[in-house]
Coordinates of C-alpha atoms and ligand atoms in Angstrom, one line a residue:
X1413 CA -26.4 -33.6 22.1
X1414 CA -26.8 -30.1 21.3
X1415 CA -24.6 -28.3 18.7
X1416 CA -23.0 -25.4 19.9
X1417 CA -20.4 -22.7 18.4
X1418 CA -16.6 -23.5 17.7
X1419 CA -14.7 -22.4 20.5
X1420 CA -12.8 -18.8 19.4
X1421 CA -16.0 -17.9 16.9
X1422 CA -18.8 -15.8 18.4
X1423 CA -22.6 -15.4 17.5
X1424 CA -23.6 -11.2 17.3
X1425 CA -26.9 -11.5 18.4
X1426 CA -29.8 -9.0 17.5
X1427 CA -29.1 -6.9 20.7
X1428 CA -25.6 -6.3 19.8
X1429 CA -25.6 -5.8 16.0
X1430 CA -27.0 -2.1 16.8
X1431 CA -24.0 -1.2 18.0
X1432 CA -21.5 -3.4 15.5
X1433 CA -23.6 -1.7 12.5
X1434 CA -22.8 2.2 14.4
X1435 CA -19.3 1.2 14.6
X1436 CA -19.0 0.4 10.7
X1437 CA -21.8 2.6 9.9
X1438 CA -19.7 5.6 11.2
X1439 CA -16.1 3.9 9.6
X1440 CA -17.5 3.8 5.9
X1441 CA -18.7 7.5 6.8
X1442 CA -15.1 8.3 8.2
X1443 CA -13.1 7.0 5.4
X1444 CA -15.5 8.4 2.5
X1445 CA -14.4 11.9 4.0
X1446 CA -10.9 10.7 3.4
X1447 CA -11.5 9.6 -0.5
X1448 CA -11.0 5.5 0.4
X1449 CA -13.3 3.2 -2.2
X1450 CA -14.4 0.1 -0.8
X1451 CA -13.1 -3.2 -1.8
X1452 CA -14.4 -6.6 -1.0
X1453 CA -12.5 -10.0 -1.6
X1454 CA -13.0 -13.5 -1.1
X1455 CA -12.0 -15.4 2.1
X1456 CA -9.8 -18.0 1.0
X1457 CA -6.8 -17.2 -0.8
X1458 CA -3.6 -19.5 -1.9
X1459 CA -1.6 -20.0 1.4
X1460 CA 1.5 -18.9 -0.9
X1461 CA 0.2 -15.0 -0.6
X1462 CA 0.2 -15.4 3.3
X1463 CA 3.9 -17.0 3.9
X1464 CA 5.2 -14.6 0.8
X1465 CA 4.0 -11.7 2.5
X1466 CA 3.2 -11.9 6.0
X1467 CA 6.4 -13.5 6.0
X1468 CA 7.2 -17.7 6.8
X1469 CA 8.8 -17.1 10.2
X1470 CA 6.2 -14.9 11.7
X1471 CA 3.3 -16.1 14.5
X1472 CA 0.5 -15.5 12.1
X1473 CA 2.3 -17.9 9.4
X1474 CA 3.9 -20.6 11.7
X1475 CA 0.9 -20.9 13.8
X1476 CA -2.5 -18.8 13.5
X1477 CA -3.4 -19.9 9.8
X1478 CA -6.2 -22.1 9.0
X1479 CA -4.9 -23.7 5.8
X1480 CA -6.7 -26.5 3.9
X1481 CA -3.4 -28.4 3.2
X1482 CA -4.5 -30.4 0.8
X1483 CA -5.6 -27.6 -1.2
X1484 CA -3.2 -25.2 -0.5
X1485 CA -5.2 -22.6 0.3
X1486 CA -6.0 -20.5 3.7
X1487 CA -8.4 -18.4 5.3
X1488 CA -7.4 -14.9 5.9
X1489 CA -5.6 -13.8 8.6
X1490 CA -5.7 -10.0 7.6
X1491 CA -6.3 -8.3 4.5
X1492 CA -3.6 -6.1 3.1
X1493 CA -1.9 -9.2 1.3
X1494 CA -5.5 -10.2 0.0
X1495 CA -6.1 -6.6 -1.1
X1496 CA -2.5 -6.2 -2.6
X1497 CA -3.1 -9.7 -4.3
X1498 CA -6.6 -7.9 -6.0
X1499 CA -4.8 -5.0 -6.6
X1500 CA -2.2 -6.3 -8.8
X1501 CA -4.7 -8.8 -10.3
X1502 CA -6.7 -6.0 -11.5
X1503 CA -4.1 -3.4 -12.2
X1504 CA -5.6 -0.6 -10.0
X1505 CA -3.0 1.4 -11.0
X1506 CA -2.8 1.8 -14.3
X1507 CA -6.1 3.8 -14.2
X1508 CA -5.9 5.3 -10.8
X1509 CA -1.7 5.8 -9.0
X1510 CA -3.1 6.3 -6.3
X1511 CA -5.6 4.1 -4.7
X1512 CA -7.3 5.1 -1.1
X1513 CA -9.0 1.9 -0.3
X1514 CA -10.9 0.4 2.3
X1515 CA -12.9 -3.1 3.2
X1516 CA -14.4 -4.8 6.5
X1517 CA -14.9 -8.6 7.4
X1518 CA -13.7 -11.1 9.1
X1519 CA -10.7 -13.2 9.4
X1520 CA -8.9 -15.9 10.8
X1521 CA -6.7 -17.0 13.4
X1522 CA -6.1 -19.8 15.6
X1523 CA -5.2 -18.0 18.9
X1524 CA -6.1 -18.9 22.2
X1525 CA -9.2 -17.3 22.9
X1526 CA -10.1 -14.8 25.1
X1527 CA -11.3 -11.1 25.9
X1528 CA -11.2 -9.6 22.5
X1529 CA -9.4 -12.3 21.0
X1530 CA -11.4 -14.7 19.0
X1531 CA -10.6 -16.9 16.1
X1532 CA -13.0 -15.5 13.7
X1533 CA -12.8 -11.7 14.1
X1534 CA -13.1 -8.9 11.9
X1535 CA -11.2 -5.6 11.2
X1536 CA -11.9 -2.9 9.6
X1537 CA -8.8 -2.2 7.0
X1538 CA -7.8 1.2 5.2
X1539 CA -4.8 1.6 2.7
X1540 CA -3.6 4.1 0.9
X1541 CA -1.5 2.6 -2.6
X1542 CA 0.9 4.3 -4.4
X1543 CA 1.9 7.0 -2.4
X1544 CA 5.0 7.7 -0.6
X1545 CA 5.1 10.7 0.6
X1546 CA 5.3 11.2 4.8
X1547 CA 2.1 13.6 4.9
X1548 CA 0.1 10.2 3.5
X1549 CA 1.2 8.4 6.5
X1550 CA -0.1 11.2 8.8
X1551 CA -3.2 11.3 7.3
X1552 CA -3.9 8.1 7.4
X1553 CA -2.8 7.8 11.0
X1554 CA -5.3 11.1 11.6
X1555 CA -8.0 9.2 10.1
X1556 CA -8.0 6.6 12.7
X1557 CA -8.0 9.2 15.5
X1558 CA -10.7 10.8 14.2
X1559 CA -12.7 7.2 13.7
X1560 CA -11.7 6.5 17.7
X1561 CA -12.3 10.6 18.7
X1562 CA -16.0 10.4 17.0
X1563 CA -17.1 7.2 19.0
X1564 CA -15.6 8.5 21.8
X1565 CA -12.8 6.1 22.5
X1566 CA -9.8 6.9 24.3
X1567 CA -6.6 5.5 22.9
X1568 CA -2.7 6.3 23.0
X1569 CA -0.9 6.0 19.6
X1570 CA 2.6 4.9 19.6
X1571 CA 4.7 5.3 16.7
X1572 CA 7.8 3.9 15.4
X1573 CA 9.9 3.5 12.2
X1574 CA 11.4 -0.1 11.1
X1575 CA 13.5 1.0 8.3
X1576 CA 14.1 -0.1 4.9
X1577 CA 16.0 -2.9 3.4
X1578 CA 19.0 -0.5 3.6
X1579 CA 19.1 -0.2 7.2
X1580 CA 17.4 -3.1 8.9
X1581 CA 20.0 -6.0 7.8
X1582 CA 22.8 -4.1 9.5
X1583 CA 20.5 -2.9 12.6
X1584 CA 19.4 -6.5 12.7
X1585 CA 23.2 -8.0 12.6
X1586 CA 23.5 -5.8 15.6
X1587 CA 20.4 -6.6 17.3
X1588 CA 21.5 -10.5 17.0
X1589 CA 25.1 -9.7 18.7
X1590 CA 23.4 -8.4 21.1
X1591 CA 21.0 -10.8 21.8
X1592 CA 23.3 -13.6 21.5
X1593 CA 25.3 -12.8 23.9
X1594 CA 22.1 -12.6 26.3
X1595 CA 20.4 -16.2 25.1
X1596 CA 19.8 -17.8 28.2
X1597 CA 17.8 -14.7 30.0
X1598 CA 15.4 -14.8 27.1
X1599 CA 12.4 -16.9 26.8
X1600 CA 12.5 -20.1 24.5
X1601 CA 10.4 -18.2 22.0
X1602 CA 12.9 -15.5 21.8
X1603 CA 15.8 -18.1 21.9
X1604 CA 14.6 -18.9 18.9
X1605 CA 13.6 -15.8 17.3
X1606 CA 17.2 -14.4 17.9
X1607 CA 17.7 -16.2 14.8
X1608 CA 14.6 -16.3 12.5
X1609 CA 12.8 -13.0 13.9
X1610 CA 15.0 -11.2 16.3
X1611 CA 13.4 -7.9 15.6
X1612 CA 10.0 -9.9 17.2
X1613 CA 12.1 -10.4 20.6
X1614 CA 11.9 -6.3 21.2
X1615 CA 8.3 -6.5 21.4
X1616 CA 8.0 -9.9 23.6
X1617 CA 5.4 -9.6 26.3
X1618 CA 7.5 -11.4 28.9
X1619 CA 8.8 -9.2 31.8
X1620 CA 11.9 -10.6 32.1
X1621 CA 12.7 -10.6 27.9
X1622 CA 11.4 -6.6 28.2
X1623 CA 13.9 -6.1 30.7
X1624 CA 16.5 -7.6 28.4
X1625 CA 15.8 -5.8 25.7
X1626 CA 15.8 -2.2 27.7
X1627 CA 19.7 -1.7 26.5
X1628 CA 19.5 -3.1 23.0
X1629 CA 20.4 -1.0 20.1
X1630 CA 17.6 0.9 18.6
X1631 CA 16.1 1.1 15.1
X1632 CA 15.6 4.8 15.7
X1633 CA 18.9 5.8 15.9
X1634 CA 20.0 3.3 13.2
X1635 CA 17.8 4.6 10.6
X1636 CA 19.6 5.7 7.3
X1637 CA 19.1 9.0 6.1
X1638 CA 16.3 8.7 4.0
X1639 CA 14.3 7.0 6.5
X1640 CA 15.3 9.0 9.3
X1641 CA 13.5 12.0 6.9
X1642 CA 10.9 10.2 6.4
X1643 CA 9.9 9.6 9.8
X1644 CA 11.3 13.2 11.2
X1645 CA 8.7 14.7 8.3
X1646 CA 6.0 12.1 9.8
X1647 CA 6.6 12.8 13.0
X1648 CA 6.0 16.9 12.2
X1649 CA 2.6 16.1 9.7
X1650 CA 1.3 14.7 12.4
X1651 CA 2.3 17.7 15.2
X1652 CA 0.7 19.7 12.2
X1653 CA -2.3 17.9 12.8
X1654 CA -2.8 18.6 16.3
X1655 CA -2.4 14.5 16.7
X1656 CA -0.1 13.4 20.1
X1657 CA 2.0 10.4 20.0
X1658 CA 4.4 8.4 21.3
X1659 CA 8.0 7.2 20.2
X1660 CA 8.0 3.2 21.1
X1661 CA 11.3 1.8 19.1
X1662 CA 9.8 -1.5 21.1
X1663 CA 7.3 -1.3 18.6
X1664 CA 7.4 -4.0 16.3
X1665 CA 4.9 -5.9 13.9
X1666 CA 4.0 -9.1 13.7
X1667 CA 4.0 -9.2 9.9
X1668 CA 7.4 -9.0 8.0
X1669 CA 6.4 -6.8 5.1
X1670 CA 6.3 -3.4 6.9
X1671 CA 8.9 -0.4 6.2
X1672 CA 8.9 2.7 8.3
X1673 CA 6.5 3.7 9.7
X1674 CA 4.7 1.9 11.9
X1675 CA 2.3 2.5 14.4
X1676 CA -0.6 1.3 17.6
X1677 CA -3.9 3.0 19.0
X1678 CA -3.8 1.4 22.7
X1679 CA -6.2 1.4 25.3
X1680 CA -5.8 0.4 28.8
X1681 CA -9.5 -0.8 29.3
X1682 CA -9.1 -4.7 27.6
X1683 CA -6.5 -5.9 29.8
X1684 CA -4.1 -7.9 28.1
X1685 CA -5.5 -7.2 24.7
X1686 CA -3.8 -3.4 24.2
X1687 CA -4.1 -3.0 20.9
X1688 CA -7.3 -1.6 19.1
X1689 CA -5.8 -1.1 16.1
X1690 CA -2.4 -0.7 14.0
X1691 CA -0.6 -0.4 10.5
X1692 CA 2.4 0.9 9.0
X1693 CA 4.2 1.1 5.8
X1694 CA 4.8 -1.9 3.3
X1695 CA 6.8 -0.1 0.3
X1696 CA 8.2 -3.5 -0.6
X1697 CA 5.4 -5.5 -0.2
X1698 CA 3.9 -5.3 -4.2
X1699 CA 6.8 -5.6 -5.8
X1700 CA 7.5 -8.6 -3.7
X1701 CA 4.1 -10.1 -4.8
X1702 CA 5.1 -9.5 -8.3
X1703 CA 3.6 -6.4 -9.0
X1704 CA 4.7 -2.4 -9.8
X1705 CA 7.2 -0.8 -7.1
X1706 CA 4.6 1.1 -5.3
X1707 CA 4.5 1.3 -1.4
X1708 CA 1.4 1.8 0.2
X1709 CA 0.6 2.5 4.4
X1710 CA -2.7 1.4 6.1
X1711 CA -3.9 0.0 9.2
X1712 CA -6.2 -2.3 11.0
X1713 CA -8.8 -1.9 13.6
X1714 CA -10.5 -4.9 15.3
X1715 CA -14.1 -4.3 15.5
X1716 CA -14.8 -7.0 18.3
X1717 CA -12.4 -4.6 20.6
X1718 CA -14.2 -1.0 19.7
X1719 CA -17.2 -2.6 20.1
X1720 CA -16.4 -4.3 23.3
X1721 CA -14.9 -0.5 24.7
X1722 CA -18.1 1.2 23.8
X1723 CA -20.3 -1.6 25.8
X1724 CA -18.4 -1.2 28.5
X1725 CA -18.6 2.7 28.4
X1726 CA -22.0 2.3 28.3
X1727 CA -24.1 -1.2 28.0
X1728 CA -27.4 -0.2 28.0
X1729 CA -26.9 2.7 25.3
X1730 CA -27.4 0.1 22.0
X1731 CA -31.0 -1.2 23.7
X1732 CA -32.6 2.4 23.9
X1733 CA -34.1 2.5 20.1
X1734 CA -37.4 2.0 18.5
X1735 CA -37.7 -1.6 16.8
X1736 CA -41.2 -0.7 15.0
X1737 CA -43.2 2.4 14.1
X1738 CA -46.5 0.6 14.3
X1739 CA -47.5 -2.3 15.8
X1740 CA -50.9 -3.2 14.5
X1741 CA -53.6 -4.6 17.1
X1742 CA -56.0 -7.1 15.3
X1743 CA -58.9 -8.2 17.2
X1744 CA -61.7 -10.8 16.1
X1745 CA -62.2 -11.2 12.1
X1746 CA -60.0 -8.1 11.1
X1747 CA -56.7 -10.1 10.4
X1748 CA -57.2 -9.8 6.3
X1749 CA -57.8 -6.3 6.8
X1750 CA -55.1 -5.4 9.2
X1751 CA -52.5 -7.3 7.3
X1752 CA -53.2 -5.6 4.1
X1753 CA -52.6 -2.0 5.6
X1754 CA -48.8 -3.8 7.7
X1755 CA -47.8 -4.2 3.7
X1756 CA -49.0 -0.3 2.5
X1757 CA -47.2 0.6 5.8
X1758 CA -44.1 -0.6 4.6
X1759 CA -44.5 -0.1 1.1
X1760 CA -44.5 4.2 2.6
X1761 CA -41.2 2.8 4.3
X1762 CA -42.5 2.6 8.1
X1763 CA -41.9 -0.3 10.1
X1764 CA -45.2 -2.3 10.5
X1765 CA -45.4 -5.4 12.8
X1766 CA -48.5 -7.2 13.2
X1767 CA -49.3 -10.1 15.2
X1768 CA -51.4 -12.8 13.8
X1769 CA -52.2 -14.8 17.0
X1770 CA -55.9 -13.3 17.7
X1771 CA -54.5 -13.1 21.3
X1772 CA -56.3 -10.5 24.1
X1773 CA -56.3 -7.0 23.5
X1774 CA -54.2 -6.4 26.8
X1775 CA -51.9 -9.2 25.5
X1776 CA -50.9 -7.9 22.0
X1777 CA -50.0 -4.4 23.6
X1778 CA -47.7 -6.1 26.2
X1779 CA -46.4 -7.4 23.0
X1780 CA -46.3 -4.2 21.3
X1781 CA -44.3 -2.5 24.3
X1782 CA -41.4 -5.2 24.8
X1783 CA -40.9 -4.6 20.8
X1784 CA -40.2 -0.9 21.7
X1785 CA -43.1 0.1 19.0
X1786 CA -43.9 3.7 18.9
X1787 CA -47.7 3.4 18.0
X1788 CA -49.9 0.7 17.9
X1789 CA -52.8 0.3 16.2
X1790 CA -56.2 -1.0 16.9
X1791 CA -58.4 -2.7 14.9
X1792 CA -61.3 -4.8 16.0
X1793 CA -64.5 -5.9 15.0
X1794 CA -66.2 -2.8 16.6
X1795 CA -63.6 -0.4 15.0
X1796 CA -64.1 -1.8 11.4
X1797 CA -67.5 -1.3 11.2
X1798 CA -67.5 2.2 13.0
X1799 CA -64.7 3.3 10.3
X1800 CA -62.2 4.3 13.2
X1801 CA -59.8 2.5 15.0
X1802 CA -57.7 3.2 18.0
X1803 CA -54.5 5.1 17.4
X1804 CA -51.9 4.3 20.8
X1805 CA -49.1 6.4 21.3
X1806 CA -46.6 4.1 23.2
X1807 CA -44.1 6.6 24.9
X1808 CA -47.5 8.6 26.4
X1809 CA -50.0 6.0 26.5
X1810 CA -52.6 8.6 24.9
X1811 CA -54.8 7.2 22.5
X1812 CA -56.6 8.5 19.7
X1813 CA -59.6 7.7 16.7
X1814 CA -57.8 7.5 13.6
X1815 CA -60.5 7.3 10.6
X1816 CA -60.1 4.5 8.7
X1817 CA -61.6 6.0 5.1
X1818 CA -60.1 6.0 2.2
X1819 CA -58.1 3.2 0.6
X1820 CA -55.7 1.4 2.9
X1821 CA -52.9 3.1 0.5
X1822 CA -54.1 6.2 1.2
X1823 CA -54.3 5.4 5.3
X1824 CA -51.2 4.2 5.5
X1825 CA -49.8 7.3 3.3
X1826 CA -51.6 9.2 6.4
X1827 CA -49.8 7.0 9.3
X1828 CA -46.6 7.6 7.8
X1829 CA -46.7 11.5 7.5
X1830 CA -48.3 11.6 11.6
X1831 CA -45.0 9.3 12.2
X1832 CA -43.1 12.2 10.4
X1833 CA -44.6 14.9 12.3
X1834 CA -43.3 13.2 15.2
X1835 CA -40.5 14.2 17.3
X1836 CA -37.7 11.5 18.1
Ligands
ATP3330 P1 -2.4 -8.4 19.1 O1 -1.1 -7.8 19.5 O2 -3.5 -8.0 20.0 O3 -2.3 -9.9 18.8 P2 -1.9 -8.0 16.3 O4 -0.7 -7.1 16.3 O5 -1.8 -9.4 16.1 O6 -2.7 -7.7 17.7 P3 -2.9 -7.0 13.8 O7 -2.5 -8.2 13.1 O8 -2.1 -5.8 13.6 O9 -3.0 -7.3 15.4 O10 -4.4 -6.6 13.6 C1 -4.9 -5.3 13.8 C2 -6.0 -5.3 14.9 O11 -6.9 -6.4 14.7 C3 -5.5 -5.4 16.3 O12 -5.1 -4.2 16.8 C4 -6.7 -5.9 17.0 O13 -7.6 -4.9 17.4 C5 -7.4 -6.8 16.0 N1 -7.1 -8.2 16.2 C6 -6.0 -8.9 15.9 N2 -6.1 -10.2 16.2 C7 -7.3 -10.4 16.8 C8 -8.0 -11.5 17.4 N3 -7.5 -12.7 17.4 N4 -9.2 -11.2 17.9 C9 -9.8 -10.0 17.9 N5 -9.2 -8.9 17.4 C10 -7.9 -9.1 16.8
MG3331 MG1 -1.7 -11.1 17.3

């Protein structure tokens, strides 16, 4: 029987890396302008960071995690608790306050897959530690516009503050008055969330739980007053920024540990899968890990979803390039010498492919042109000993002698400055 792929995890095949390279390619770019250092950690972490953090009564925790129970550890489901965890480890702060930080991978949840939502997917994460002040939030927020704006991607972005732990308890004793006295119109998930999540039931998917929820009290309007400045000074960093937005007090995260603000880039173009990325504030979230009091704000992007929005914009974009600067054409007994000028080729840093079947002249170019080559060479018997072989120019078809004297260092050193003098 033959093995395939675990349902939910997805092979990037040549074709599509192009365009999955461009996408993080262009990230690292964006988030160097904005002073973020990358940061890299392992996979599998104690399940204890997840449920401490991400919080026990959450989706993610209660059923997404892949946990080796026997060993009490998980595969990530996100990265801010794994780069919070290395963070305090390390002590980041004691050299640095403030730490602008940034990594890319994959993670892990058991979901039911479908259009942009896998099992293994990957997300590009950005956090800025150790600062509290509102204009960090905006930033932050602008530089995931400007990631989305510069690949060309439309997206709404919907903001929203959850409070602290001054004001949410009492919004949330409202919140479950209200609810309660609603149960049976609510779906059983939100039956039961009333209890152990309730803010999770304003941002059920279910039409006739969104109805519900139309009239309930609002976070907004129960923020206390240091929150309510927080978000009012958000609100006009990012008007300073020329970045539009949209209050959703329906807005809530799946993930217990965020404060404030809180935010979404949506798109309309994935169907059910809206969001393309989103983050918010986590002031309590180190100290709660056992670390210093420092909040922190970042935000996630899922790279399956900008990469699936670009194909769709325009599938045939990622296929256009070059794969090879020369293909080299060897015909009867030339393979030794052909070979050894492929390896001077990309020694001068040009891509050289050669192909050692001794096939047909006609044969090897049709090879040449499906590997998108720009040039190919020819060398045969005839061309050795005449001390010229057949330079092929792909896009034009024009051909032309290229002298083979010299050393093959010093040939190649010519190929590679003609390939220069090229235009794209
Ligand atoms: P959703 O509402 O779509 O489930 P989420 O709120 O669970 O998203 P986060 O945990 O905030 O998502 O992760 C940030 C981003 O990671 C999402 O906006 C999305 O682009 C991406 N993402 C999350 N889960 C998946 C998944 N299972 N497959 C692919 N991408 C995902
Ligand atoms: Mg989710």
């Amino acid at each position: 029987m033959k093995i395939q792929a675990i349902n939910g995890f997805k092979d990037i095949l040549p074709d599509n890396a192009g365009l999955w390279r461009r996408v993080e390619q262009l990230a690292r770019n964006i988030f160097d302008r904005f002073g973020l250092r990358e940061i890299r950690m392992p996979i599998l972490e104690k399940t204890e960071l997840f449920t401490r953090s991400i919080g026990a009564a959450t989706d993610v925790v209660e059923k997404e995690m892949y946990t080796f129970a026997d060993k009490g550890i998980t595969m990530r489901p996100e990265a801010t608790a794994s780069i919070m965890r290395a963070f305090i480890e390390h002590g980041l702060h004691v050299r640095q306050p403030v730490q602008r930080l940034y990594t890319i991978g994959p993670m892990f949840r058991h979901e039911r897959p479908q259009k942009g939502r896998l099992r293994q997917f990957h997300q590009l994460n950005a956090e800025v530690i150790g600062a509290a002040e509102p204009h960090v939030d905006a930033e932050l927020i602008a530089m995931g516009r400007m990631l989305l704006d510069e690949l060309d991607l439309q997206a709404s972005l919907e903001l929203n503050s959850l409070g602290c732990p001054a004001c949410r308890p009492p919004f949330k004793t409202d919140l479950i008055h209200y609810l309660e006295q609603r149960l049976e119109g609510l779906c059983s998930d939100c039956q039961r969330r009333t209890h152990t999540n309730p803010m999770r039931v304003l941002d059920c998917k279910k039409t006739s739980c969104r109805q519900l929820v139309l009239e309930a009290p609002s976070m907004l309007t129960a923020l206390c007053a240091d929150c309510d400045e927080h978000f009012q000074a958000v609100q006009g960093a990012l008007r300073n920024l020329d970045i539009t937005f949209r209050l959703n007090p329906f807005m809530v995260r799946g993930l217990d540990y965020y404060t404030r603000t809180t935010f979404e880039f949506l798109t309309t173009d994935l169907g059910a899968q809206a969001a393309v990325g989103a983050g918010g504030r986590y002031d309590g979230l180190i100290e709660q890990l056992g670390g210093p009091s420092l909040g922190g704000i970042g935000f996630a992007m899922g790279l399956e979803r900008l990469v699936l929005l670009l194909e769709q914009r325009d599938h045939s974009e990622h296929l256009g390039a070059d794969t090879t600067d020369f293909a080299l054409v060897s015909l009867g007994t030339t393979i030794d010498a052909v070979s050894l000028l492929a390896h001077h080729l990309r020694r001068q840093g040009c891509r050289a492919a050669i192909d050692y079947s001794g096939r047909s002249l006609k044969a090897q170019l049709k090879q040449a042109d499906r590997a998108r080559a720009r040039f190919a060479l020819i060398i045969g018997d005839d061309e050795w000993t005449r001390g010229e072989a057949v330079l092929r120019n792909m896009r034009t078809q024009q051909q032309q002698p290229f002298p083979l004297s010299g050393s093959p260092e010093q040939q190649s050193q010519r190929l590679a400055e003609l390939l220069r003098s090229q235009p794209d």
